[in-house]
Amino acid sequence: MRLLPTAESTNAVAAADPQPDTLVVADHQTAGRGRLDRTWDTPPGSALTFTAVVDPGLADADWPLLPLAVALAAADGVRSASGLPVAVKWPNDLLVPTPDGGQGKIAGILLERVSGPGGRALALIGIGINVALGPDELPVPTASSLSIAGSPVDRTAVFAEVVPALATILDALRAEPGAVLERYRSECDTVGRQVTVQLPDGETFSGTASGLDRGGRLVVDGPGGSRTIGAGDVVHVRPA
């Protein structure tokens, strides 16, 4: 494990020399990256930010399930450490209840595929969890933290639960990808909701998230029929 006092991005550090079964942890990440090339930053000492370098041992057809499996593991670990109810929003955001009856995002996950020693395909699993941010430190109004949600747990305790949960879900994914996908289907808070989707090209449409296909893509039923979404921003419009 590499513990860094500061890093722009733990994924970038790991990518410079990707070795399987290593962890890169930053006490403070200054230029974290999220999906769709977004940046992510938090005040020092307020978030858990790390990257796990793993050899998933998956067929190419099952790699799209990896982000979903990691979301389940992160949710399991955060629930165990904090005692809070944690929901998974497609594809891999973690949400907790907010005082106004809504939901706030406490974590995000970024996966990247890189070549490791001998040309092996490795996954960089970057996880960022808002642990101790106060209300005035949130990067966007839709964010939250474990502290705001009512859990005073520290980052070390969260890390100690998330890492073994990640190892467990990766073993399950290698053994039975279909079973992990089915668990995700049953636990994904997006399924059954009215949603608005913004695609990477800027197109926006609304409909009901009716399920997931075999590759973990979101199926949205709208006025023009069903559409299958592999990437995009999904906003929950109403409770499930």
PDB file of C-alpha atoms in Angstrom:
ATOM      1  CA  MET A   1       0.000   0.000   0.000  1.00  0.00           C
ATOM      2  CA  ARG A   2       1.205   3.506  -0.876  1.00  0.00           C
ATOM      3  CA  LEU A   3       0.020   6.238   1.484  1.00  0.00           C
ATOM      4  CA  LEU A   4       0.542   9.721   0.060  1.00  0.00           C
ATOM      5  CA  PRO A   5       0.037  12.972   1.974  1.00  0.00           C
ATOM      6  CA  THR A   6      -1.213  14.668  -1.218  1.00  0.00           C
ATOM      7  CA  ALA A   7      -1.938  13.528  -4.756  1.00  0.00           C
ATOM      8  CA  GLU A   8      -3.700  15.120  -7.678  1.00  0.00           C
ATOM      9  CA  SER A   9      -5.380  11.801  -8.505  1.00  0.00           C
ATOM     10  CA  THR A  10      -4.803   8.371  -6.981  1.00  0.00           C
ATOM     11  CA  ASN A  11      -5.834   6.798 -10.293  1.00  0.00           C
ATOM     12  CA  ALA A  12      -3.148   8.798 -12.082  1.00  0.00           C
ATOM     13  CA  VAL A  13      -0.507   7.718  -9.540  1.00  0.00           C
ATOM     14  CA  ALA A  14      -1.556   4.074  -9.883  1.00  0.00           C
ATOM     15  CA  ALA A  15      -1.586   4.304 -13.685  1.00  0.00           C
ATOM     16  CA  ALA A  16       2.061   5.416 -13.744  1.00  0.00           C
ATOM     17  CA  ASP A  17       3.142   1.977 -12.510  1.00  0.00           C
ATOM     18  CA  PRO A  18       0.134  -0.365 -12.321  1.00  0.00           C
ATOM     19  CA  GLN A  19       0.925  -3.387 -10.206  1.00  0.00           C
ATOM     20  CA  PRO A  20      -1.877  -5.836  -9.331  1.00  0.00           C
ATOM     21  CA  ASP A  21      -3.030  -6.094  -5.713  1.00  0.00           C
ATOM     22  CA  THR A  22      -1.777  -2.662  -4.686  1.00  0.00           C
ATOM     23  CA  LEU A  23      -3.538   0.262  -3.036  1.00  0.00           C
ATOM     24  CA  VAL A  24      -2.775   3.941  -3.491  1.00  0.00           C
ATOM     25  CA  VAL A  25      -4.288   6.103  -0.730  1.00  0.00           C
ATOM     26  CA  ALA A  26      -4.123   9.883  -0.568  1.00  0.00           C
ATOM     27  CA  ASP A  27      -4.704  11.823   2.624  1.00  0.00           C
ATOM     28  CA  HIS A  28      -5.725  14.717   0.383  1.00  0.00           C
ATOM     29  CA  GLN A  29      -6.604  14.437  -3.300  1.00  0.00           C
ATOM     30  CA  THR A  30      -6.476  17.769  -5.103  1.00  0.00           C
ATOM     31  CA  ALA A  31      -7.696  16.908  -8.601  1.00  0.00           C
ATOM     32  CA  GLY A  32      -9.739  13.743  -8.408  1.00  0.00           C
ATOM     33  CA  ARG A  33     -11.483  12.621 -11.570  1.00  0.00           C
ATOM     34  CA  GLY A  34     -15.010  11.321 -11.919  1.00  0.00           C
ATOM     35  CA  ARG A  35     -17.067   9.948 -14.744  1.00  0.00           C
ATOM     36  CA  LEU A  36     -17.447  12.020 -17.912  1.00  0.00           C
ATOM     37  CA  ASP A  37     -14.123  13.788 -17.185  1.00  0.00           C
ATOM     38  CA  ARG A  38     -15.404  15.707 -14.176  1.00  0.00           C
ATOM     39  CA  THR A  39     -13.040  16.882 -11.441  1.00  0.00           C
ATOM     40  CA  TRP A  40     -13.593  16.226  -7.761  1.00  0.00           C
ATOM     41  CA  ASP A  41     -11.970  17.963  -4.798  1.00  0.00           C
ATOM     42  CA  THR A  42     -12.582  18.067  -1.049  1.00  0.00           C
ATOM     43  CA  PRO A  43     -10.979  19.865   1.898  1.00  0.00           C
ATOM     44  CA  PRO A  44      -7.970  18.100   3.506  1.00  0.00           C
ATOM     45  CA  GLY A  45      -8.897  15.358   5.962  1.00  0.00           C
ATOM     46  CA  SER A  46     -12.547  15.225   4.960  1.00  0.00           C
ATOM     47  CA  ALA A  47     -12.709  12.354   2.463  1.00  0.00           C
ATOM     48  CA  LEU A  48     -11.452   8.824   1.892  1.00  0.00           C
ATOM     49  CA  THR A  49      -9.733   8.682  -1.503  1.00  0.00           C
ATOM     50  CA  PHE A  50      -7.939   5.626  -2.816  1.00  0.00           C
ATOM     51  CA  THR A  51      -7.328   3.451  -5.857  1.00  0.00           C
ATOM     52  CA  ALA A  52      -7.125  -0.337  -5.887  1.00  0.00           C
ATOM     53  CA  VAL A  53      -5.208  -1.968  -8.736  1.00  0.00           C
ATOM     54  CA  VAL A  54      -6.672  -5.394  -9.469  1.00  0.00           C
ATOM     55  CA  ASP A  55      -6.648  -8.119 -12.069  1.00  0.00           C
ATOM     56  CA  PRO A  56     -10.381  -8.808 -12.310  1.00  0.00           C
ATOM     57  CA  GLY A  57      -9.904 -12.121 -14.099  1.00  0.00           C
ATOM     58  CA  LEU A  58     -12.992 -11.451 -16.213  1.00  0.00           C
ATOM     59  CA  ALA A  59     -13.942 -12.182 -19.790  1.00  0.00           C
ATOM     60  CA  ASP A  60     -14.139  -9.022 -21.875  1.00  0.00           C
ATOM     61  CA  ALA A  61     -17.930  -9.367 -22.017  1.00  0.00           C
ATOM     62  CA  ASP A  62     -18.132  -9.121 -18.218  1.00  0.00           C
ATOM     63  CA  TRP A  63     -15.922  -6.044 -17.726  1.00  0.00           C
ATOM     64  CA  PRO A  64     -18.926  -3.675 -17.932  1.00  0.00           C
ATOM     65  CA  LEU A  65     -20.254  -5.319 -14.763  1.00  0.00           C
ATOM     66  CA  LEU A  66     -17.188  -4.291 -12.786  1.00  0.00           C
ATOM     67  CA  PRO A  67     -18.361  -0.721 -11.942  1.00  0.00           C
ATOM     68  CA  LEU A  68     -21.688  -2.104 -10.732  1.00  0.00           C
ATOM     69  CA  ALA A  69     -20.016  -4.718  -8.547  1.00  0.00           C
ATOM     70  CA  VAL A  70     -17.680  -2.124  -7.045  1.00  0.00           C
ATOM     71  CA  ALA A  71     -20.679   0.056  -6.179  1.00  0.00           C
ATOM     72  CA  LEU A  72     -22.226  -2.835  -4.266  1.00  0.00           C
ATOM     73  CA  ALA A  73     -18.974  -3.396  -2.374  1.00  0.00           C
ATOM     74  CA  ALA A  74     -18.556   0.276  -1.495  1.00  0.00           C
ATOM     75  CA  ALA A  75     -22.154   0.435  -0.283  1.00  0.00           C
ATOM     76  CA  ASP A  76     -21.647  -2.683   1.840  1.00  0.00           C
ATOM     77  CA  GLY A  77     -18.517  -1.225   3.403  1.00  0.00           C
ATOM     78  CA  VAL A  78     -20.006   2.191   4.109  1.00  0.00           C
ATOM     79  CA  ARG A  79     -23.140   0.662   5.648  1.00  0.00           C
ATOM     80  CA  SER A  80     -21.045  -1.547   7.904  1.00  0.00           C
ATOM     81  CA  ALA A  81     -18.786   1.304   9.029  1.00  0.00           C
ATOM     82  CA  SER A  82     -21.392   4.032   9.421  1.00  0.00           C
ATOM     83  CA  GLY A  83     -24.644   2.258  10.204  1.00  0.00           C
ATOM     84  CA  LEU A  84     -26.390   4.463   7.636  1.00  0.00           C
ATOM     85  CA  PRO A  85     -28.803   3.327   4.919  1.00  0.00           C
ATOM     86  CA  VAL A  86     -26.895   3.640   1.639  1.00  0.00           C
ATOM     87  CA  ALA A  87     -28.579   3.467  -1.761  1.00  0.00           C
ATOM     88  CA  VAL A  88     -26.866   2.738  -5.076  1.00  0.00           C
ATOM     89  CA  LYS A  89     -27.724   5.012  -7.998  1.00  0.00           C
ATOM     90  CA  TRP A  90     -26.903   3.735 -11.478  1.00  0.00           C
ATOM     91  CA  PRO A  91     -24.195   3.154 -12.338  1.00  0.00           C
ATOM     92  CA  ASN A  92     -22.068   3.603  -9.217  1.00  0.00           C
ATOM     93  CA  ASP A  93     -23.004   6.594  -7.069  1.00  0.00           C
ATOM     94  CA  LEU A  94     -23.755   6.112  -3.375  1.00  0.00           C
ATOM     95  CA  LEU A  95     -26.607   8.088  -1.800  1.00  0.00           C
ATOM     96  CA  VAL A  96     -27.773   8.701   1.760  1.00  0.00           C
ATOM     97  CA  PRO A  97     -30.977  10.314   3.047  1.00  0.00           C
ATOM     98  CA  THR A  98     -30.995  14.083   3.530  1.00  0.00           C
ATOM     99  CA  PRO A  99     -33.009  16.054   6.129  1.00  0.00           C
ATOM    100  CA  ASP A 100     -35.428  17.300   3.468  1.00  0.00           C
ATOM    101  CA  GLY A 101     -36.452  13.765   2.551  1.00  0.00           C
ATOM    102  CA  GLY A 102     -34.280  13.594  -0.531  1.00  0.00           C
ATOM    103  CA  GLN A 103     -30.947  11.938  -1.203  1.00  0.00           C
ATOM    104  CA  GLY A 104     -27.384  13.259  -1.262  1.00  0.00           C
ATOM    105  CA  LYS A 105     -24.371  11.782  -3.013  1.00  0.00           C
ATOM    106  CA  ILE A 106     -21.573  10.728  -0.682  1.00  0.00           C
ATOM    107  CA  ALA A 107     -19.355   8.736  -3.026  1.00  0.00           C
ATOM    108  CA  GLY A 108     -18.294   8.218  -6.589  1.00  0.00           C
ATOM    109  CA  ILE A 109     -16.325   5.528  -8.377  1.00  0.00           C
ATOM    110  CA  LEU A 110     -14.094   5.735 -11.433  1.00  0.00           C
ATOM    111  CA  LEU A 111     -12.799   2.605 -13.168  1.00  0.00           C
ATOM    112  CA  GLU A 112     -10.107   2.589 -15.816  1.00  0.00           C
ATOM    113  CA  ARG A 113      -8.637  -0.307 -17.785  1.00  0.00           C
ATOM    114  CA  VAL A 114      -4.850  -0.292 -18.191  1.00  0.00           C
ATOM    115  CA  SER A 115      -2.101  -2.662 -19.283  1.00  0.00           C
ATOM    116  CA  GLY A 116      -0.054  -4.104 -16.458  1.00  0.00           C
ATOM    117  CA  PRO A 117       3.052  -6.303 -16.365  1.00  0.00           C
ATOM    118  CA  GLY A 118       3.189  -8.604 -19.362  1.00  0.00           C
ATOM    119  CA  GLY A 119       0.317  -6.778 -21.018  1.00  0.00           C
ATOM    120  CA  ARG A 120      -2.270  -8.087 -18.538  1.00  0.00           C
ATOM    121  CA  ALA A 121      -5.497  -6.107 -18.421  1.00  0.00           C
ATOM    122  CA  LEU A 122      -5.774  -4.482 -15.009  1.00  0.00           C
ATOM    123  CA  ALA A 123      -8.503  -2.334 -13.488  1.00  0.00           C
ATOM    124  CA  LEU A 124      -7.835   0.883 -11.603  1.00  0.00           C
ATOM    125  CA  ILE A 125     -10.692   1.160  -9.122  1.00  0.00           C
ATOM    126  CA  GLY A 126     -10.821   4.706  -7.814  1.00  0.00           C
ATOM    127  CA  ILE A 127     -13.168   5.365  -4.890  1.00  0.00           C
ATOM    128  CA  GLY A 128     -13.888   8.690  -3.210  1.00  0.00           C
ATOM    129  CA  ILE A 129     -16.161   8.895  -0.163  1.00  0.00           C
ATOM    130  CA  ASN A 130     -17.221  12.115   1.591  1.00  0.00           C
ATOM    131  CA  VAL A 131     -16.721  11.316   5.253  1.00  0.00           C
ATOM    132  CA  ALA A 132     -16.378  14.467   7.372  1.00  0.00           C
ATOM    133  CA  LEU A 133     -17.422  17.354   5.105  1.00  0.00           C
ATOM    134  CA  GLY A 134     -19.639  19.982   6.697  1.00  0.00           C
ATOM    135  CA  PRO A 135     -22.637  21.553   4.939  1.00  0.00           C
ATOM    136  CA  ASP A 136     -20.613  24.603   3.861  1.00  0.00           C
ATOM    137  CA  GLU A 137     -17.888  22.407   2.332  1.00  0.00           C
ATOM    138  CA  LEU A 138     -20.041  20.470  -0.130  1.00  0.00           C
ATOM    139  CA  PRO A 139     -18.933  20.879  -3.758  1.00  0.00           C
ATOM    140  CA  VAL A 140     -22.513  20.889  -5.114  1.00  0.00           C
ATOM    141  CA  PRO A 141     -25.986  21.135  -3.495  1.00  0.00           C
ATOM    142  CA  THR A 142     -26.766  17.494  -4.355  1.00  0.00           C
ATOM    143  CA  ALA A 143     -23.801  16.177  -2.361  1.00  0.00           C
ATOM    144  CA  SER A 144     -23.688  15.051   1.259  1.00  0.00           C
ATOM    145  CA  SER A 145     -21.310  13.312   3.652  1.00  0.00           C
ATOM    146  CA  LEU A 146     -21.439  10.629   6.315  1.00  0.00           C
ATOM    147  CA  SER A 147     -21.061  13.328   8.962  1.00  0.00           C
ATOM    148  CA  ILE A 148     -23.983  15.353   7.620  1.00  0.00           C
ATOM    149  CA  ALA A 149     -26.089  12.191   7.425  1.00  0.00           C
ATOM    150  CA  GLY A 150     -25.512  11.611  11.134  1.00  0.00           C
ATOM    151  CA  SER A 151     -22.527   9.265  11.341  1.00  0.00           C
ATOM    152  CA  PRO A 152     -19.319  10.523  13.025  1.00  0.00           C
ATOM    153  CA  VAL A 153     -17.264   7.563  11.710  1.00  0.00           C
ATOM    154  CA  ASP A 154     -13.669   8.317  10.699  1.00  0.00           C
ATOM    155  CA  ARG A 155     -11.974   7.575   7.375  1.00  0.00           C
ATOM    156  CA  THR A 156      -9.852   4.711   8.688  1.00  0.00           C
ATOM    157  CA  ALA A 157     -12.916   2.794   9.836  1.00  0.00           C
ATOM    158  CA  VAL A 158     -14.591   3.247   6.450  1.00  0.00           C
ATOM    159  CA  PHE A 159     -11.443   2.125   4.626  1.00  0.00           C
ATOM    160  CA  ALA A 160     -11.199  -0.968   6.853  1.00  0.00           C
ATOM    161  CA  GLU A 161     -14.697  -2.052   5.791  1.00  0.00           C
ATOM    162  CA  VAL A 162     -14.679  -1.074   2.113  1.00  0.00           C
ATOM    163  CA  VAL A 163     -11.444  -2.854   1.124  1.00  0.00           C
ATOM    164  CA  PRO A 164     -12.467  -6.364   2.285  1.00  0.00           C
ATOM    165  CA  ALA A 165     -15.954  -5.837   0.853  1.00  0.00           C
ATOM    166  CA  LEU A 166     -14.290  -5.065  -2.468  1.00  0.00           C
ATOM    167  CA  ALA A 167     -12.255  -8.275  -2.339  1.00  0.00           C
ATOM    168  CA  THR A 168     -15.394 -10.274  -1.563  1.00  0.00           C
ATOM    169  CA  ILE A 169     -17.423  -8.836  -4.454  1.00  0.00           C
ATOM    170  CA  LEU A 170     -14.567  -9.350  -6.917  1.00  0.00           C
ATOM    171  CA  ASP A 171     -14.385 -13.022  -5.961  1.00  0.00           C
ATOM    172  CA  ALA A 172     -18.148 -13.299  -6.473  1.00  0.00           C
ATOM    173  CA  LEU A 173     -17.945 -11.546  -9.846  1.00  0.00           C
ATOM    174  CA  ARG A 174     -15.262 -13.918 -11.095  1.00  0.00           C
ATOM    175  CA  ALA A 175     -17.273 -16.931  -9.981  1.00  0.00           C
ATOM    176  CA  GLU A 176     -20.800 -15.898 -11.019  1.00  0.00           C
ATOM    177  CA  PRO A 177     -21.107 -12.657 -12.984  1.00  0.00           C
ATOM    178  CA  GLY A 178     -24.816 -13.223 -13.563  1.00  0.00           C
ATOM    179  CA  ALA A 179     -25.502 -13.553  -9.849  1.00  0.00           C
ATOM    180  CA  VAL A 180     -23.732 -10.266  -9.085  1.00  0.00           C
ATOM    181  CA  LEU A 181     -25.702  -8.526 -11.843  1.00  0.00           C
ATOM    182  CA  GLU A 182     -28.933  -9.910 -10.429  1.00  0.00           C
ATOM    183  CA  ARG A 183     -28.061  -8.630  -6.977  1.00  0.00           C
ATOM    184  CA  TYR A 184     -27.331  -5.208  -8.464  1.00  0.00           C
ATOM    185  CA  ARG A 185     -30.678  -5.235 -10.279  1.00  0.00           C
ATOM    186  CA  SER A 186     -32.468  -5.925  -7.015  1.00  0.00           C
ATOM    187  CA  GLU A 187     -30.600  -3.244  -5.052  1.00  0.00           C
ATOM    188  CA  CYS A 188     -30.204  -0.437  -7.598  1.00  0.00           C
ATOM    189  CA  ASP A 189     -32.283   2.491  -6.373  1.00  0.00           C
ATOM    190  CA  THR A 190     -32.642   3.858  -9.906  1.00  0.00           C
ATOM    191  CA  VAL A 191     -34.731   0.962 -11.204  1.00  0.00           C
ATOM    192  CA  GLY A 192     -38.421   1.801 -11.019  1.00  0.00           C
ATOM    193  CA  ARG A 193     -37.913   5.554 -10.825  1.00  0.00           C
ATOM    194  CA  GLN A 194     -38.885   8.323 -13.187  1.00  0.00           C
ATOM    195  CA  VAL A 195     -35.576   9.679 -14.446  1.00  0.00           C
ATOM    196  CA  THR A 196     -34.111  12.343 -16.668  1.00  0.00           C
ATOM    197  CA  VAL A 197     -31.063  11.275 -18.653  1.00  0.00           C
ATOM    198  CA  GLN A 198     -28.448  13.544 -20.180  1.00  0.00           C
ATOM    199  CA  LEU A 199     -26.276  11.750 -22.720  1.00  0.00           C
ATOM    200  CA  PRO A 200     -22.609  12.634 -23.339  1.00  0.00           C
ATOM    201  CA  ASP A 201     -23.582  14.362 -26.608  1.00  0.00           C
ATOM    202  CA  GLY A 202     -25.900  16.734 -24.717  1.00  0.00           C
ATOM    203  CA  GLU A 203     -29.218  15.072 -25.615  1.00  0.00           C
ATOM    204  CA  THR A 204     -31.700  14.916 -22.726  1.00  0.00           C
ATOM    205  CA  PHE A 205     -34.781  12.745 -22.363  1.00  0.00           C
ATOM    206  CA  SER A 206     -37.055  11.411 -19.616  1.00  0.00           C
ATOM    207  CA  GLY A 207     -38.742   8.121 -18.864  1.00  0.00           C
ATOM    208  CA  THR A 208     -39.004   5.266 -16.394  1.00  0.00           C
ATOM    209  CA  ALA A 209     -35.911   3.235 -15.547  1.00  0.00           C
ATOM    210  CA  SER A 210     -37.325  -0.229 -16.067  1.00  0.00           C
ATOM    211  CA  GLY A 211     -34.261  -2.411 -15.611  1.00  0.00           C
ATOM    212  CA  LEU A 212     -30.777  -3.387 -16.746  1.00  0.00           C
ATOM    213  CA  ASP A 213     -29.590  -5.452 -19.676  1.00  0.00           C
ATOM    214  CA  ARG A 214     -26.992  -8.256 -19.487  1.00  0.00           C
ATOM    215  CA  GLY A 215     -24.183  -5.740 -19.807  1.00  0.00           C
ATOM    216  CA  GLY A 216     -25.426  -3.621 -16.898  1.00  0.00           C
ATOM    217  CA  ARG A 217     -26.738  -0.832 -19.131  1.00  0.00           C
ATOM    218  CA  LEU A 218     -29.824   1.054 -17.915  1.00  0.00           C
ATOM    219  CA  VAL A 219     -33.071   0.513 -19.822  1.00  0.00           C
ATOM    220  CA  VAL A 220     -35.309   3.599 -19.853  1.00  0.00           C
ATOM    221  CA  ASP A 221     -38.886   3.457 -21.155  1.00  0.00           C
ATOM    222  CA  GLY A 222     -39.985   6.780 -22.644  1.00  0.00           C
ATOM    223  CA  PRO A 223     -42.592   8.182 -25.005  1.00  0.00           C
ATOM    224  CA  GLY A 224     -40.573   7.013 -28.000  1.00  0.00           C
ATOM    225  CA  GLY A 225     -40.021   3.484 -26.688  1.00  0.00           C
ATOM    226  CA  SER A 226     -37.232   1.851 -24.705  1.00  0.00           C
ATOM    227  CA  ARG A 227     -33.665   3.107 -24.849  1.00  0.00           C
ATOM    228  CA  THR A 228     -30.560   1.419 -23.455  1.00  0.00           C
ATOM    229  CA  ILE A 229     -28.051   3.740 -21.785  1.00  0.00           C
ATOM    230  CA  GLY A 230     -24.411   2.837 -21.390  1.00  0.00           C
ATOM    231  CA  ALA A 231     -23.167   6.248 -20.228  1.00  0.00           C
ATOM    232  CA  GLY A 232     -24.820   9.465 -19.146  1.00  0.00           C
ATOM    233  CA  ASP A 233     -26.078  11.529 -16.215  1.00  0.00           C
ATOM    234  CA  VAL A 234     -29.210  10.149 -14.588  1.00  0.00           C
ATOM    235  CA  VAL A 235     -31.348  12.313 -12.300  1.00  0.00           C
ATOM    236  CA  HIS A 236     -33.949  10.710 -10.029  1.00  0.00           C
ATOM    237  CA  VAL A 237     -37.187  12.633 -10.518  1.00  0.00           C
ATOM    238  CA  ARG A 238     -39.491  10.903  -8.057  1.00  0.00           C
ATOM    239  CA  PRO A 239     -39.258   8.269  -5.291  1.00  0.00           C
ATOM    240  CA  ALA A 240     -39.310   4.635  -6.327  1.00  0.00           C
TER     241      ALA A 240
END
